[in-house]
Amino acid sequence: HVLPARNRLRESGQFRAVLRGPGASRAGGPLIVVHVALTDPRGVRAPRVGFVVSGAVGGAVVRNRVKRRLRHLVAARLSGMPRGCDLVVRAAPAAAGAQFGELERELDRCLTRALAKVG
């Protein structure tokens, strides 16, 4: 799955709005933390997603693998996300050793909890 350009967060200000903005919510587990914010209350804009995979997760190869897996999982769930909402998925160091299925289950759980708090 490829994330279309309209579904990507690019600038630090967009990330900041999701992480610290008004009405932002988050839900996390041992592998990832999902931050969600309704940045377009009128719901005109398609949902956008950004990923934070820091050096604590591992070297470049490991970080890129984690990011690719998360991007694939989130892209498959975009159609079910409310319009006007932005999402930041932050990987914890434990994500480096996680199986694809583990990441998927945790993403679903965190996404459900974070969206419930925002809506």
PDB file of C-alpha atoms in Angstrom:
ATOM      1  CA  HIS A   1       0.000   0.000   0.000  1.00  0.00           C
ATOM      2  CA  VAL A   2       1.210   3.455  -0.857  1.00  0.00           C
ATOM      3  CA  LEU A   3      -0.028   6.495   1.011  1.00  0.00           C
ATOM      4  CA  PRO A   4      -1.312   9.089  -1.470  1.00  0.00           C
ATOM      5  CA  ALA A   5       0.206  12.568  -1.084  1.00  0.00           C
ATOM      6  CA  ARG A   6      -3.095  14.023   0.175  1.00  0.00           C
ATOM      7  CA  ASN A   7      -2.995  11.552   3.077  1.00  0.00           C
ATOM      8  CA  ARG A   8       0.474  12.512   4.348  1.00  0.00           C
ATOM      9  CA  LEU A   9       1.536  14.882   7.107  1.00  0.00           C
ATOM     10  CA  ARG A  10       4.671  16.685   5.988  1.00  0.00           C
ATOM     11  CA  GLU A  11       5.480  19.751   8.066  1.00  0.00           C
ATOM     12  CA  SER A  12       6.500  19.879  11.710  1.00  0.00           C
ATOM     13  CA  GLY A  13       3.568  22.199  12.437  1.00  0.00           C
ATOM     14  CA  GLN A  14       1.137  19.548  11.208  1.00  0.00           C
ATOM     15  CA  PHE A  15       2.754  16.966  13.475  1.00  0.00           C
ATOM     16  CA  ARG A  16       2.687  19.408  16.389  1.00  0.00           C
ATOM     17  CA  ALA A  17      -1.050  20.036  15.901  1.00  0.00           C
ATOM     18  CA  VAL A  18      -1.717  16.316  16.256  1.00  0.00           C
ATOM     19  CA  LEU A  19       0.657  15.729  19.168  1.00  0.00           C
ATOM     20  CA  ARG A  20      -0.142  18.829  21.233  1.00  0.00           C
ATOM     21  CA  GLY A  21      -3.142  20.543  19.676  1.00  0.00           C
ATOM     22  CA  PRO A  22      -6.534  21.092  21.284  1.00  0.00           C
ATOM     23  CA  GLY A  23      -8.765  18.034  21.352  1.00  0.00           C
ATOM     24  CA  ALA A  24      -5.904  15.676  20.561  1.00  0.00           C
ATOM     25  CA  SER A  25      -6.060  12.197  22.024  1.00  0.00           C
ATOM     26  CA  ARG A  26      -3.662   9.299  22.182  1.00  0.00           C
ATOM     27  CA  ALA A  27      -3.581   5.614  22.936  1.00  0.00           C
ATOM     28  CA  GLY A  28      -0.489   3.504  23.276  1.00  0.00           C
ATOM     29  CA  GLY A  29       0.925   0.103  23.960  1.00  0.00           C
ATOM     30  CA  PRO A  30       4.366  -1.472  24.215  1.00  0.00           C
ATOM     31  CA  LEU A  31       5.004  -1.186  20.451  1.00  0.00           C
ATOM     32  CA  ILE A  32       3.383   2.042  19.259  1.00  0.00           C
ATOM     33  CA  VAL A  33       1.563   5.164  20.365  1.00  0.00           C
ATOM     34  CA  VAL A  34      -1.218   6.540  18.165  1.00  0.00           C
ATOM     35  CA  HIS A  35      -2.019  10.258  18.368  1.00  0.00           C
ATOM     36  CA  VAL A  36      -5.244  11.527  16.765  1.00  0.00           C
ATOM     37  CA  ALA A  37      -6.606  15.052  16.364  1.00  0.00           C
ATOM     38  CA  LEU A  38      -9.524  16.538  14.494  1.00  0.00           C
ATOM     39  CA  THR A  39      -7.611  19.307  12.703  1.00  0.00           C
ATOM     40  CA  ASP A  40     -10.382  20.023  10.188  1.00  0.00           C
ATOM     41  CA  PRO A  41     -13.647  20.027  12.190  1.00  0.00           C
ATOM     42  CA  ARG A  42     -15.749  20.575   9.050  1.00  0.00           C
ATOM     43  CA  GLY A  43     -14.462  17.236   7.773  1.00  0.00           C
ATOM     44  CA  VAL A  44     -13.600  18.545   4.309  1.00  0.00           C
ATOM     45  CA  ARG A  45     -10.042  17.207   4.133  1.00  0.00           C
ATOM     46  CA  ALA A  46      -9.118  13.547   3.760  1.00  0.00           C
ATOM     47  CA  PRO A  47      -7.453  11.974   6.823  1.00  0.00           C
ATOM     48  CA  ARG A  48      -3.680  12.499   6.960  1.00  0.00           C
ATOM     49  CA  VAL A  49      -1.016  10.348   8.575  1.00  0.00           C
ATOM     50  CA  GLY A  50       2.542  10.865   9.782  1.00  0.00           C
ATOM     51  CA  PHE A  51       5.062   8.481  11.305  1.00  0.00           C
ATOM     52  CA  VAL A  52       7.711   9.040  13.982  1.00  0.00           C
ATOM     53  CA  VAL A  53      10.354   6.323  14.148  1.00  0.00           C
ATOM     54  CA  SER A  54      13.303   7.629  16.156  1.00  0.00           C
ATOM     55  CA  GLY A  55      16.857   6.374  16.396  1.00  0.00           C
ATOM     56  CA  ALA A  56      15.897   4.591  19.621  1.00  0.00           C
ATOM     57  CA  VAL A  57      14.075   2.032  17.452  1.00  0.00           C
ATOM     58  CA  GLY A  58      17.312   1.005  15.738  1.00  0.00           C
ATOM     59  CA  GLY A  59      19.565   1.667  12.778  1.00  0.00           C
ATOM     60  CA  ALA A  60      18.341   3.007   9.435  1.00  0.00           C
ATOM     61  CA  VAL A  61      17.483  -0.422   8.024  1.00  0.00           C
ATOM     62  CA  VAL A  62      15.404  -1.350  11.072  1.00  0.00           C
ATOM     63  CA  ARG A  63      13.701   2.063  11.239  1.00  0.00           C
ATOM     64  CA  ASN A  64      12.780   1.921   7.563  1.00  0.00           C
ATOM     65  CA  ARG A  65      11.364  -1.591   7.924  1.00  0.00           C
ATOM     66  CA  VAL A  66       9.215  -0.518  10.884  1.00  0.00           C
ATOM     67  CA  LYS A  67       8.045   2.585   8.989  1.00  0.00           C
ATOM     68  CA  ARG A  68       7.197   0.525   5.872  1.00  0.00           C
ATOM     69  CA  ARG A  69       5.165  -1.949   7.913  1.00  0.00           C
ATOM     70  CA  LEU A  70       3.273   0.794   9.739  1.00  0.00           C
ATOM     71  CA  ARG A  71       2.637   2.695   6.499  1.00  0.00           C
ATOM     72  CA  HIS A  72       1.229  -0.463   4.903  1.00  0.00           C
ATOM     73  CA  LEU A  73      -1.066  -1.144   7.875  1.00  0.00           C
ATOM     74  CA  VAL A  74      -2.329   2.444   8.126  1.00  0.00           C
ATOM     75  CA  ALA A  75      -2.910   2.763   4.360  1.00  0.00           C
ATOM     76  CA  ALA A  76      -5.208  -0.268   4.508  1.00  0.00           C
ATOM     77  CA  ARG A  77      -7.283   1.441   7.234  1.00  0.00           C
ATOM     78  CA  LEU A  78      -7.521   4.957   5.756  1.00  0.00           C
ATOM     79  CA  SER A  79     -10.963   4.431   4.240  1.00  0.00           C
ATOM     80  CA  GLY A  80     -12.379   3.745   7.704  1.00  0.00           C
ATOM     81  CA  MET A  81     -10.963   6.917   9.244  1.00  0.00           C
ATOM     82  CA  PRO A  82     -13.099  10.034   9.707  1.00  0.00           C
ATOM     83  CA  ARG A  83     -12.487  12.946   7.335  1.00  0.00           C
ATOM     84  CA  GLY A  84     -10.691  15.957   8.814  1.00  0.00           C
ATOM     85  CA  CYS A  85      -8.722  13.892  11.288  1.00  0.00           C
ATOM     86  CA  ASP A  86      -4.938  13.619  11.419  1.00  0.00           C
ATOM     87  CA  LEU A  87      -2.981  10.740  12.864  1.00  0.00           C
ATOM     88  CA  VAL A  88       0.609  10.351  14.044  1.00  0.00           C
ATOM     89  CA  VAL A  89       1.921   6.840  14.689  1.00  0.00           C
ATOM     90  CA  ARG A  90       4.979   6.805  16.934  1.00  0.00           C
ATOM     91  CA  ALA A  91       7.022   3.607  17.111  1.00  0.00           C
ATOM     92  CA  ALA A  92       8.484   2.468  20.431  1.00  0.00           C
ATOM     93  CA  PRO A  93      11.886   0.718  20.465  1.00  0.00           C
ATOM     94  CA  ALA A  94      10.108  -2.650  20.960  1.00  0.00           C
ATOM     95  CA  ALA A  95       8.496  -2.252  17.499  1.00  0.00           C
ATOM     96  CA  ALA A  96      11.855  -3.210  15.953  1.00  0.00           C
ATOM     97  CA  GLY A  97      11.511  -6.820  17.091  1.00  0.00           C
ATOM     98  CA  ALA A  98       7.753  -7.140  16.633  1.00  0.00           C
ATOM     99  CA  GLN A  99       6.117  -9.472  14.126  1.00  0.00           C
ATOM    100  CA  PHE A 100       3.844  -7.920  11.470  1.00  0.00           C
ATOM    101  CA  GLY A 101       0.749  -9.439  13.114  1.00  0.00           C
ATOM    102  CA  GLU A 102       1.687  -7.985  16.508  1.00  0.00           C
ATOM    103  CA  LEU A 103       2.042  -4.501  14.998  1.00  0.00           C
ATOM    104  CA  GLU A 104      -1.293  -4.930  13.241  1.00  0.00           C
ATOM    105  CA  ARG A 105      -3.168  -5.959  16.396  1.00  0.00           C
ATOM    106  CA  GLU A 106      -1.664  -3.148  18.440  1.00  0.00           C
ATOM    107  CA  LEU A 107      -2.377  -0.560  15.725  1.00  0.00           C
ATOM    108  CA  ASP A 108      -6.028  -1.643  15.562  1.00  0.00           C
ATOM    109  CA  ARG A 109      -6.390  -1.519  19.344  1.00  0.00           C
ATOM    110  CA  CYS A 110      -4.704   1.888  19.713  1.00  0.00           C
ATOM    111  CA  LEU A 111      -6.498   3.376  16.704  1.00  0.00           C
ATOM    112  CA  THR A 112      -9.887   2.313  18.046  1.00  0.00           C
ATOM    113  CA  ARG A 113      -9.159   3.770  21.491  1.00  0.00           C
ATOM    114  CA  ALA A 114      -7.694   7.056  20.219  1.00  0.00           C
ATOM    115  CA  LEU A 115     -10.526   7.642  17.716  1.00  0.00           C
ATOM    116  CA  ALA A 116     -13.146   6.918  20.396  1.00  0.00           C
ATOM    117  CA  LYS A 117     -11.669   9.686  22.575  1.00  0.00           C
ATOM    118  CA  VAL A 118     -11.586  12.188  19.717  1.00  0.00           C
ATOM    119  CA  GLY A 119     -15.087  11.585  18.318  1.00  0.00           C
TER     120      GLY A 119
END
